[in-house]
C-alpha cells in the first residue's frame, strides 16, 4: 500500500464518523448516504489492512489503532484546510455546461465542493462545452447524451436522466396524453447540432425521425420549437426549469435514458478536478 491509495474522502469520512460516533449523523454532515459512507470506511480499512472502528447494532467506537490513526488524519486535514485558506481568494474551478444544470445535483455538488476545498466554482454557459475545454475557457464540463468524447479527454458518467417531449402550445401534440419513443419519427424533430442531447444518432438507422430541423445554439432551438417548426426531446429537468410561455411538455414513453457525464482534460487543474469528481459522484441520485 502507498499513500496514494488513501484519498481525502477516506480521511474526511473517517474523521466525521469518529467525531459523531454515528454513521447516520456523519452521513448527514457529508451529504452522502449511509451505504456510501459505510463503503468508504470499509475501503479505508481494507487499504490500511487494520480495523479502525468497532461496530455493532447499538455500539460504535474507535479501536486503539483507530484512535491513533485519527490523530494523524485530523492533523493532515487541518494542514490541508490551512493551505487552502491561504490561497482561497485565488482558486477557482470553471464548470462549463451547455444547457440546464441538473438539480439538485449541481447545487449539492458546488456547495459541498466549495465548503470542503475553499475554492469557488464559476458556472459558464456555453453552446459547446467540449470545445470550451479545448480552448481552456472551462476546466471541466457537464455533457449530456451519447456523443463521443475526444480521445484526449476523460469522461466520468454520473447517472442517467429521463427524457420528455416539448412542443409549441399550437402543436397537435398538445392533444396527446403521451408520445411513444417509436412515434417520434413521425414528427419534425428540432435539434441543436452543437449541444443537443437527442438527435438522429439516438435512433437506429431506419427508425430515425423523417424530418430534422437543425439549429446552431440553445436560443435558436428554443424559439424554433416555440414557433411550432417541430418538437424537441429534452431532459426531464426542463419541465421544471425551462421558462417559455409558448412551450408545452408531453410525457415520453419507452425512451432510453440520457447519460449525464463530466468531461475534462487529464492535465488541467488535476487536484481540483479530481476533488470535484469525488464530490460529484457522491452527490448523484441513488
Tab-separated table of N, CA, C and O in Angstrom, residues 182-278:
chain	number	residue	atom	x	y	z
A	182	UNK	N	-41.067	5.397	-30.192
A	182	UNK	CA	-41.104	4.897	-31.569
A	182	UNK	C	-41.873	5.821	-32.499
A	182	UNK	O	-41.684	5.776	-33.723
A	183	UNK	N	-42.734	6.671	-31.934
A	183	UNK	CA	-43.558	7.557	-32.767
A	183	UNK	C	-42.952	8.937	-32.959
A	183	UNK	O	-43.508	9.759	-33.700
A	184	UNK	N	-41.827	9.196	-32.328
A	184	UNK	CA	-41.168	10.498	-32.509
A	184	UNK	C	-40.803	10.701	-33.971
A	184	UNK	O	-40.830	11.828	-34.487
A	185	UNK	N	-40.500	9.624	-34.681
A	185	UNK	CA	-40.059	9.708	-36.072
A	185	UNK	C	-41.097	10.377	-36.980
A	185	UNK	O	-40.757	10.881	-38.049
A	186	UNK	N	-42.340	10.393	-36.575
A	186	UNK	CA	-43.397	10.951	-37.424
A	186	UNK	C	-43.588	12.455	-37.209
A	186	UNK	O	-44.465	13.060	-37.829
A	187	UNK	N	-42.767	13.044	-36.337
A	187	UNK	CA	-42.847	14.479	-36.077
A	187	UNK	C	-41.534	15.133	-36.497
A	187	UNK	O	-40.463	14.545	-36.337
A	188	UNK	N	-41.586	16.328	-37.041
A	188	UNK	CA	-40.326	17.050	-37.299
A	188	UNK	C	-39.584	17.237	-35.968
A	188	UNK	O	-40.178	17.677	-34.984
A	189	UNK	N	-38.314	16.876	-35.945
A	189	UNK	CA	-37.538	16.950	-34.713
A	189	UNK	C	-36.562	18.117	-34.791
A	189	UNK	O	-35.719	18.176	-35.680
A	190	UNK	N	-36.682	19.052	-33.852
A	190	UNK	CA	-35.782	20.205	-33.797
A	190	UNK	C	-34.554	19.800	-32.981
A	190	UNK	O	-34.679	19.326	-31.851
A	191	UNK	N	-33.380	19.984	-33.568
A	191	UNK	CA	-32.135	19.525	-32.962
A	191	UNK	C	-31.143	20.676	-32.861
A	191	UNK	O	-30.941	21.419	-33.829
A	192	UNK	N	-30.554	20.826	-31.688
A	192	UNK	CA	-29.415	21.734	-31.519
A	192	UNK	C	-28.177	20.936	-31.912
A	192	UNK	O	-27.762	20.019	-31.198
A	193	UNK	N	-27.595	21.237	-33.049
A	193	UNK	CA	-26.496	20.436	-33.579
A	193	UNK	C	-25.213	20.568	-32.768
A	193	UNK	O	-24.297	19.760	-32.906
A	194	UNK	N	-25.132	21.587	-31.915
A	194	UNK	CA	-23.910	21.800	-31.133
A	194	UNK	C	-23.974	21.083	-29.792
A	194	UNK	O	-23.090	20.316	-29.427
A	195	UNK	N	-25.029	21.301	-29.035
A	195	UNK	CA	-25.072	20.739	-27.683
A	195	UNK	C	-26.371	20.009	-27.379
A	195	UNK	O	-26.731	19.830	-26.221
A	196	UNK	N	-27.086	19.577	-28.407
A	196	UNK	CA	-28.331	18.859	-28.178
A	196	UNK	C	-28.087	17.485	-27.587
A	196	UNK	O	-27.054	16.869	-27.802
A	197	UNK	N	-29.048	16.990	-26.813
A	197	UNK	CA	-28.895	15.678	-26.191
A	197	UNK	C	-29.618	14.591	-26.975
A	197	UNK	O	-29.352	13.410	-26.760
A	198	UNK	N	-30.547	14.970	-27.828
A	198	UNK	CA	-31.297	13.990	-28.601
A	198	UNK	C	-31.321	14.418	-30.058
A	198	UNK	O	-31.905	15.440	-30.412
A	199	UNK	N	-30.667	13.634	-30.893
A	199	UNK	CA	-30.623	13.893	-32.331
A	199	UNK	C	-30.797	12.599	-33.089
A	199	UNK	O	-31.120	11.554	-32.501
A	200	UNK	N	-30.591	12.596	-34.407
A	200	UNK	CA	-30.794	11.390	-35.219
A	200	UNK	C	-30.008	10.182	-34.718
A	200	UNK	O	-30.475	9.048	-34.818
A	201	UNK	N	-28.808	10.408	-34.163
A	201	UNK	CA	-27.985	9.284	-33.717
A	201	UNK	C	-28.584	8.559	-32.523
A	201	UNK	O	-28.106	7.474	-32.140
A	202	UNK	N	-29.628	9.125	-31.909
A	202	UNK	CA	-30.271	8.470	-30.770
A	202	UNK	C	-31.145	7.301	-31.199
A	202	UNK	O	-31.610	6.532	-30.355
A	203	UNK	N	-31.381	7.169	-32.507
A	203	UNK	CA	-32.179	6.070	-33.048
A	203	UNK	C	-31.334	5.212	-33.986
A	203	UNK	O	-30.357	5.687	-34.570
A	204	UNK	N	-31.740	3.972	-34.154
A	204	UNK	CA	-31.102	3.112	-35.140
A	204	UNK	C	-31.491	3.565	-36.537
A	204	UNK	O	-32.543	4.191	-36.737
A	205	UNK	N	-30.633	3.253	-37.500
A	205	UNK	CA	-30.938	3.575	-38.892
A	205	UNK	C	-32.257	2.896	-39.274
A	205	UNK	O	-32.485	1.730	-38.970
A	206	UNK	N	-33.141	3.643	-39.933
A	206	UNK	CA	-34.447	3.117	-40.301
A	206	UNK	C	-35.535	3.464	-39.310
A	206	UNK	O	-36.719	3.332	-39.624
A	207	UNK	N	-35.130	3.898	-38.098
A	207	UNK	CA	-36.101	4.288	-37.078
A	207	UNK	C	-35.987	5.760	-36.724
A	207	UNK	O	-36.689	6.242	-35.847
A	208	UNK	N	-35.124	6.472	-37.428
A	208	UNK	CA	-34.882	7.881	-37.117
A	208	UNK	C	-36.017	8.769	-37.624
A	208	UNK	O	-36.727	8.398	-38.567
A	209	UNK	N	-36.183	9.931	-37.008
A	209	UNK	CA	-37.219	10.861	-37.483
A	209	UNK	C	-37.049	11.185	-38.964
A	209	UNK	O	-35.924	11.300	-39.466
A	210	UNK	N	-38.173	11.324	-39.651
A	210	UNK	CA	-38.132	11.568	-41.099
A	210	UNK	C	-37.665	12.979	-41.430
A	210	UNK	O	-37.104	13.216	-42.504
A	211	UNK	N	-37.907	13.925	-40.531
A	211	UNK	CA	-37.547	15.325	-40.807
A	211	UNK	C	-36.768	15.905	-39.627
A	211	UNK	O	-37.228	15.841	-38.488
A	212	UNK	N	-35.601	16.447	-39.897
A	212	UNK	CA	-34.769	17.064	-38.874
A	212	UNK	C	-34.661	18.560	-39.155
A	212	UNK	O	-34.324	18.970	-40.265
A	213	UNK	N	-34.958	19.359	-38.146
A	213	UNK	CA	-34.816	20.814	-38.246
A	213	UNK	C	-33.600	21.195	-37.410
A	213	UNK	O	-33.619	21.074	-36.187
A	214	UNK	N	-32.538	21.641	-38.061
A	214	UNK	CA	-31.288	21.920	-37.364
A	214	UNK	C	-31.218	23.370	-36.882
A	214	UNK	O	-31.606	24.295	-37.593
A	215	UNK	N	-30.709	23.527	-35.657
A	215	UNK	CA	-30.422	24.855	-35.109
A	215	UNK	C	-28.998	24.840	-34.577
A	215	UNK	O	-28.431	23.772	-34.312
A	216	UNK	N	-28.410	26.023	-34.389
A	216	UNK	CA	-26.987	26.102	-34.074
A	216	UNK	C	-26.692	26.420	-32.616
A	216	UNK	O	-25.534	26.392	-32.205
A	217	UNK	N	-27.722	26.739	-31.812
A	217	UNK	CA	-27.478	27.022	-30.402
A	217	UNK	C	-28.790	26.872	-29.627
A	217	UNK	O	-29.852	26.645	-30.214
A	218	UNK	N	-28.681	27.008	-28.321
A	218	UNK	CA	-29.840	26.779	-27.467
A	218	UNK	C	-30.981	27.760	-27.749
A	218	UNK	O	-32.148	27.362	-27.842
A	219	UNK	N	-30.675	29.042	-27.905
A	219	UNK	CA	-31.729	30.028	-28.129
A	219	UNK	C	-32.483	29.771	-29.430
A	219	UNK	O	-33.715	29.898	-29.478
A	220	UNK	N	-31.741	29.421	-30.494
A	220	UNK	CA	-32.399	29.101	-31.764
A	220	UNK	C	-33.297	27.875	-31.604
A	220	UNK	O	-34.412	27.837	-32.136
A	221	UNK	N	-32.787	26.873	-30.885
A	221	UNK	CA	-33.582	25.658	-30.671
A	221	UNK	C	-34.885	25.995	-29.931
A	221	UNK	O	-35.967	25.570	-30.329
A	222	UNK	N	-34.773	26.771	-28.868
A	222	UNK	CA	-35.931	27.119	-28.050
A	222	UNK	C	-36.986	27.841	-28.867
A	222	UNK	O	-38.181	27.493	-28.839
A	223	UNK	N	-36.572	28.858	-29.618
A	223	UNK	CA	-37.529	29.656	-30.370
A	223	UNK	C	-38.095	28.888	-31.573
A	223	UNK	O	-39.233	29.126	-31.992
A	224	UNK	N	-37.316	27.955	-32.122
A	224	UNK	CA	-37.818	27.160	-33.241
A	224	UNK	C	-38.913	26.211	-32.783
A	224	UNK	O	-39.928	26.034	-33.466
A	225	UNK	N	-38.736	25.609	-31.621
A	225	UNK	CA	-39.797	24.765	-31.068
A	225	UNK	C	-41.010	25.609	-30.715
A	225	UNK	O	-42.154	25.250	-31.017
A	226	UNK	N	-40.788	26.756	-30.093
A	226	UNK	CA	-41.895	27.637	-29.713
A	226	UNK	C	-42.671	28.116	-30.933
A	226	UNK	O	-43.884	28.348	-30.857
A	227	UNK	N	-41.962	28.239	-32.071
A	227	UNK	CA	-42.614	28.694	-33.304
A	227	UNK	C	-43.329	27.563	-34.038
A	227	UNK	O	-43.831	27.755	-35.144
A	228	UNK	N	-43.357	26.385	-33.440
A	228	UNK	CA	-44.072	25.228	-33.987
A	228	UNK	C	-43.468	24.722	-35.296
A	228	UNK	O	-44.182	24.258	-36.176
A	229	UNK	N	-42.122	24.768	-35.366
A	229	UNK	CA	-41.454	24.198	-36.538
A	229	UNK	C	-41.183	22.708	-36.343
A	229	UNK	O	-40.739	22.032	-37.265
A	230	UNK	N	-41.413	22.219	-35.151
A	230	UNK	CA	-41.182	20.822	-34.832
A	230	UNK	C	-41.204	20.628	-33.325
A	230	UNK	O	-41.487	21.568	-32.579
A	231	UNK	N	-40.908	19.412	-32.888
A	231	UNK	CA	-40.879	19.129	-31.457
A	231	UNK	C	-39.428	18.910	-31.018
A	231	UNK	O	-38.537	18.745	-31.845
A	232	UNK	N	-39.201	18.937	-29.730
A	232	UNK	CA	-37.872	18.667	-29.186
A	232	UNK	C	-37.950	17.544	-28.170
A	232	UNK	O	-39.020	17.251	-27.631
A	233	UNK	N	-36.815	16.911	-27.929
A	233	UNK	CA	-36.697	15.903	-26.879
A	233	UNK	C	-35.606	16.389	-25.926
A	233	UNK	O	-34.463	16.602	-26.339
A	234	UNK	N	-35.957	16.565	-24.669
A	234	UNK	CA	-35.042	17.188	-23.711
A	234	UNK	C	-35.024	16.402	-22.393
A	234	UNK	O	-35.909	15.572	-22.150
A	235	UNK	N	-34.035	16.652	-21.524
A	235	UNK	CA	-34.042	16.028	-20.197
A	235	UNK	C	-35.274	16.448	-19.401
A	235	UNK	O	-35.784	17.565	-19.559
A	236	UNK	N	-35.739	15.562	-18.532
A	236	UNK	CA	-36.944	15.833	-17.762
A	236	UNK	C	-36.854	17.074	-16.897
A	236	UNK	O	-37.879	17.691	-16.580
A	237	UNK	N	-35.624	17.471	-16.498
A	237	UNK	CA	-35.460	18.655	-15.671
A	237	UNK	C	-36.024	19.901	-16.349
A	237	UNK	O	-36.409	20.872	-15.680
A	238	UNK	N	-36.110	19.880	-17.678
A	238	UNK	CA	-36.590	21.056	-18.408
A	238	UNK	C	-38.022	21.413	-18.047
A	238	UNK	O	-38.401	22.588	-18.074
A	239	UNK	N	-38.828	20.418	-17.692
A	239	UNK	CA	-40.221	20.721	-17.361
A	239	UNK	C	-40.318	21.613	-16.133
A	239	UNK	O	-41.224	22.434	-16.024
A	240	UNK	N	-39.372	21.470	-15.219
A	240	UNK	CA	-39.378	22.306	-14.018
A	240	UNK	C	-38.668	23.624	-14.229
A	240	UNK	O	-38.971	24.611	-13.578
A	241	UNK	N	-37.708	23.649	-15.157
A	241	UNK	CA	-36.784	24.768	-15.202
A	241	UNK	C	-36.893	25.660	-16.436
A	241	UNK	O	-36.555	26.845	-16.380
A	242	UNK	N	-37.299	25.103	-17.580
A	242	UNK	CA	-37.336	25.907	-18.814
A	242	UNK	C	-38.576	26.799	-18.804
A	242	UNK	O	-39.702	26.318	-18.768
A	243	UNK	N	-38.353	28.085	-18.840
A	243	UNK	CA	-39.461	29.035	-18.777
A	243	UNK	C	-39.687	29.677	-20.150
A	243	UNK	O	-38.867	30.460	-20.617
A	244	UNK	N	-40.770	29.304	-20.812
A	244	UNK	CA	-41.164	29.934	-22.073
A	244	UNK	C	-42.672	29.786	-22.194
A	244	UNK	O	-43.192	28.663	-22.176
A	245	UNK	N	-43.398	30.883	-22.336
A	245	UNK	CA	-44.864	30.802	-22.316
A	245	UNK	C	-45.456	30.009	-23.475
A	245	UNK	O	-46.601	29.543	-23.384
A	246	UNK	N	-44.704	29.817	-24.561
A	246	UNK	CA	-45.254	29.131	-25.731
A	246	UNK	C	-44.935	27.638	-25.752
A	246	UNK	O	-45.321	26.944	-26.689
A	247	UNK	N	-44.236	27.131	-24.739
A	247	UNK	CA	-43.843	25.722	-24.737
A	247	UNK	C	-44.789	24.878	-23.891
A	247	UNK	O	-45.321	25.337	-22.882
A	248	UNK	N	-44.962	23.634	-24.311
A	248	UNK	CA	-45.730	22.660	-23.558
A	248	UNK	C	-44.948	21.349	-23.514
A	248	UNK	O	-44.235	21.019	-24.459
A	249	UNK	N	-45.100	20.590	-22.422
A	249	UNK	CA	-44.362	19.348	-22.253
A	249	UNK	C	-45.312	18.160	-22.295
A	249	UNK	O	-46.423	18.214	-21.750
A	250	UNK	N	-44.857	17.085	-22.938
A	250	UNK	CA	-45.666	15.883	-23.106
A	250	UNK	C	-44.843	14.684	-22.642
A	250	UNK	O	-43.697	14.512	-23.080
A	251	UNK	N	-45.388	13.848	-21.753
A	251	UNK	CA	-44.637	12.672	-21.293
A	251	UNK	C	-44.190	11.793	-22.457
A	251	UNK	O	-44.920	11.616	-23.441
A	252	UNK	N	-42.993	11.256	-22.339
A	252	UNK	CA	-42.400	10.422	-23.382
A	252	UNK	C	-42.252	9.007	-22.819
A	252	UNK	O	-41.609	8.809	-21.783
A	253	UNK	N	-42.850	8.024	-23.484
A	253	UNK	CA	-42.801	6.646	-23.002
A	253	UNK	C	-41.799	5.820	-23.802
A	253	UNK	O	-41.555	6.073	-24.982
A	254	UNK	N	-41.214	4.831	-23.119
A	254	UNK	CA	-40.274	3.882	-23.733
A	254	UNK	C	-39.017	4.545	-24.292
A	254	UNK	O	-38.359	3.992	-25.184
A	255	UNK	N	-38.697	5.709	-23.788
A	255	UNK	CA	-37.496	6.404	-24.266
A	255	UNK	C	-36.280	5.935	-23.473
A	255	UNK	O	-36.361	5.750	-22.257
A	256	UNK	N	-35.147	5.756	-24.133
A	256	UNK	CA	-33.932	5.416	-23.389
A	256	UNK	C	-33.502	6.580	-22.513
A	256	UNK	O	-33.724	7.739	-22.860
A	257	UNK	N	-32.900	6.261	-21.389
A	257	UNK	CA	-32.404	7.312	-20.511
A	257	UNK	C	-31.224	8.028	-21.155
A	257	UNK	O	-30.500	7.463	-21.970
A	258	UNK	N	-31.044	9.286	-20.783
A	258	UNK	CA	-29.957	10.092	-21.337
A	258	UNK	C	-28.826	10.181	-20.315
A	258	UNK	O	-29.042	10.609	-19.175
A	259	UNK	N	-27.601	9.766	-20.675
A	259	UNK	CA	-26.491	9.823	-19.720
A	259	UNK	C	-26.043	11.249	-19.430
A	259	UNK	O	-26.069	12.110	-20.305
A	260	UNK	N	-25.628	11.475	-18.199
A	260	UNK	CA	-25.051	12.752	-17.776
A	260	UNK	C	-23.614	12.474	-17.341
A	260	UNK	O	-23.382	11.619	-16.487
A	261	UNK	N	-22.660	13.193	-17.914
A	261	UNK	CA	-21.244	12.922	-17.644
A	261	UNK	C	-20.485	14.217	-17.380
A	261	UNK	O	-20.919	15.301	-17.783
A	262	UNK	N	-19.355	14.080	-16.702
A	262	UNK	CA	-18.399	15.164	-16.566
A	262	UNK	C	-17.184	14.832	-17.420
A	262	UNK	O	-16.665	13.708	-17.368
A	263	UNK	N	-16.746	15.805	-18.213
A	263	UNK	CA	-15.634	15.602	-19.134
A	263	UNK	C	-14.534	16.600	-18.785
A	263	UNK	O	-14.809	17.755	-18.462
A	264	UNK	N	-13.277	16.136	-18.848
A	264	UNK	CA	-12.160	17.028	-18.522
A	264	UNK	C	-10.911	16.574	-19.262
A	264	UNK	O	-10.834	15.435	-19.763
A	265	UNK	N	-9.958	17.462	-19.339
A	265	UNK	CA	-8.633	17.132	-19.862
A	265	UNK	C	-7.765	16.651	-18.702
A	265	UNK	O	-7.777	17.267	-17.629
A	266	UNK	N	-7.016	15.569	-18.868
A	266	UNK	CA	-6.300	14.979	-17.726
A	266	UNK	C	-5.250	15.866	-17.097
A	266	UNK	O	-4.887	15.672	-15.940
A	267	UNK	N	-4.745	16.862	-17.808
A	267	UNK	CA	-3.667	17.693	-17.264
A	267	UNK	C	-4.131	19.069	-16.792
A	267	UNK	O	-3.316	19.932	-16.500
A	268	UNK	N	-5.436	19.276	-16.714
A	268	UNK	CA	-5.969	20.579	-16.308
A	268	UNK	C	-6.436	20.544	-14.856
A	268	UNK	O	-7.275	19.728	-14.494
A	269	UNK	N	-5.870	21.431	-14.023
A	269	UNK	CA	-6.300	21.572	-12.625
A	269	UNK	C	-6.474	20.208	-11.958
A	269	UNK	O	-7.524	19.909	-11.364
A	270	UNK	N	-5.454	19.383	-12.017
A	270	UNK	CA	-5.604	17.981	-11.606
A	270	UNK	C	-6.231	17.799	-10.227
A	270	UNK	O	-7.186	17.049	-10.050
A	271	UNK	N	-5.677	18.488	-9.233
A	271	UNK	CA	-6.152	18.290	-7.862
A	271	UNK	C	-7.587	18.751	-7.694
A	271	UNK	O	-8.426	18.028	-7.131
A	272	UNK	N	-7.897	19.952	-8.190
A	272	UNK	CA	-9.261	20.461	-8.050
A	272	UNK	C	-10.258	19.629	-8.838
A	272	UNK	O	-11.357	19.337	-8.362
A	273	UNK	N	-9.901	19.245	-10.052
A	273	UNK	CA	-10.816	18.453	-10.877
A	273	UNK	C	-11.086	17.104	-10.215
A	273	UNK	O	-12.232	16.637	-10.152
A	274	UNK	N	-10.047	16.475	-9.704
A	274	UNK	CA	-10.238	15.187	-9.040
A	274	UNK	C	-11.144	15.326	-7.828
A	274	UNK	O	-12.016	14.485	-7.589
A	275	UNK	N	-10.940	16.378	-7.038
A	275	UNK	CA	-11.793	16.571	-5.859
A	275	UNK	C	-13.227	16.851	-6.286
A	275	UNK	O	-14.170	16.361	-5.650
A	276	UNK	N	-13.411	17.634	-7.363
A	276	UNK	CA	-14.758	17.921	-7.844
A	276	UNK	C	-15.435	16.631	-8.306
A	276	UNK	O	-16.626	16.418	-8.040
A	277	UNK	N	-14.697	15.776	-8.979
A	277	UNK	CA	-15.259	14.498	-9.429
A	277	UNK	C	-15.683	13.644	-8.238
A	277	UNK	O	-16.751	13.014	-8.264
A	278	UNK	N	-14.866	13.618	-7.195
A	278	UNK	CA	-15.220	12.859	-5.990
A	278	UNK	C	-16.543	13.343	-5.412
A	278	UNK	O	-17.445	12.553	-5.101
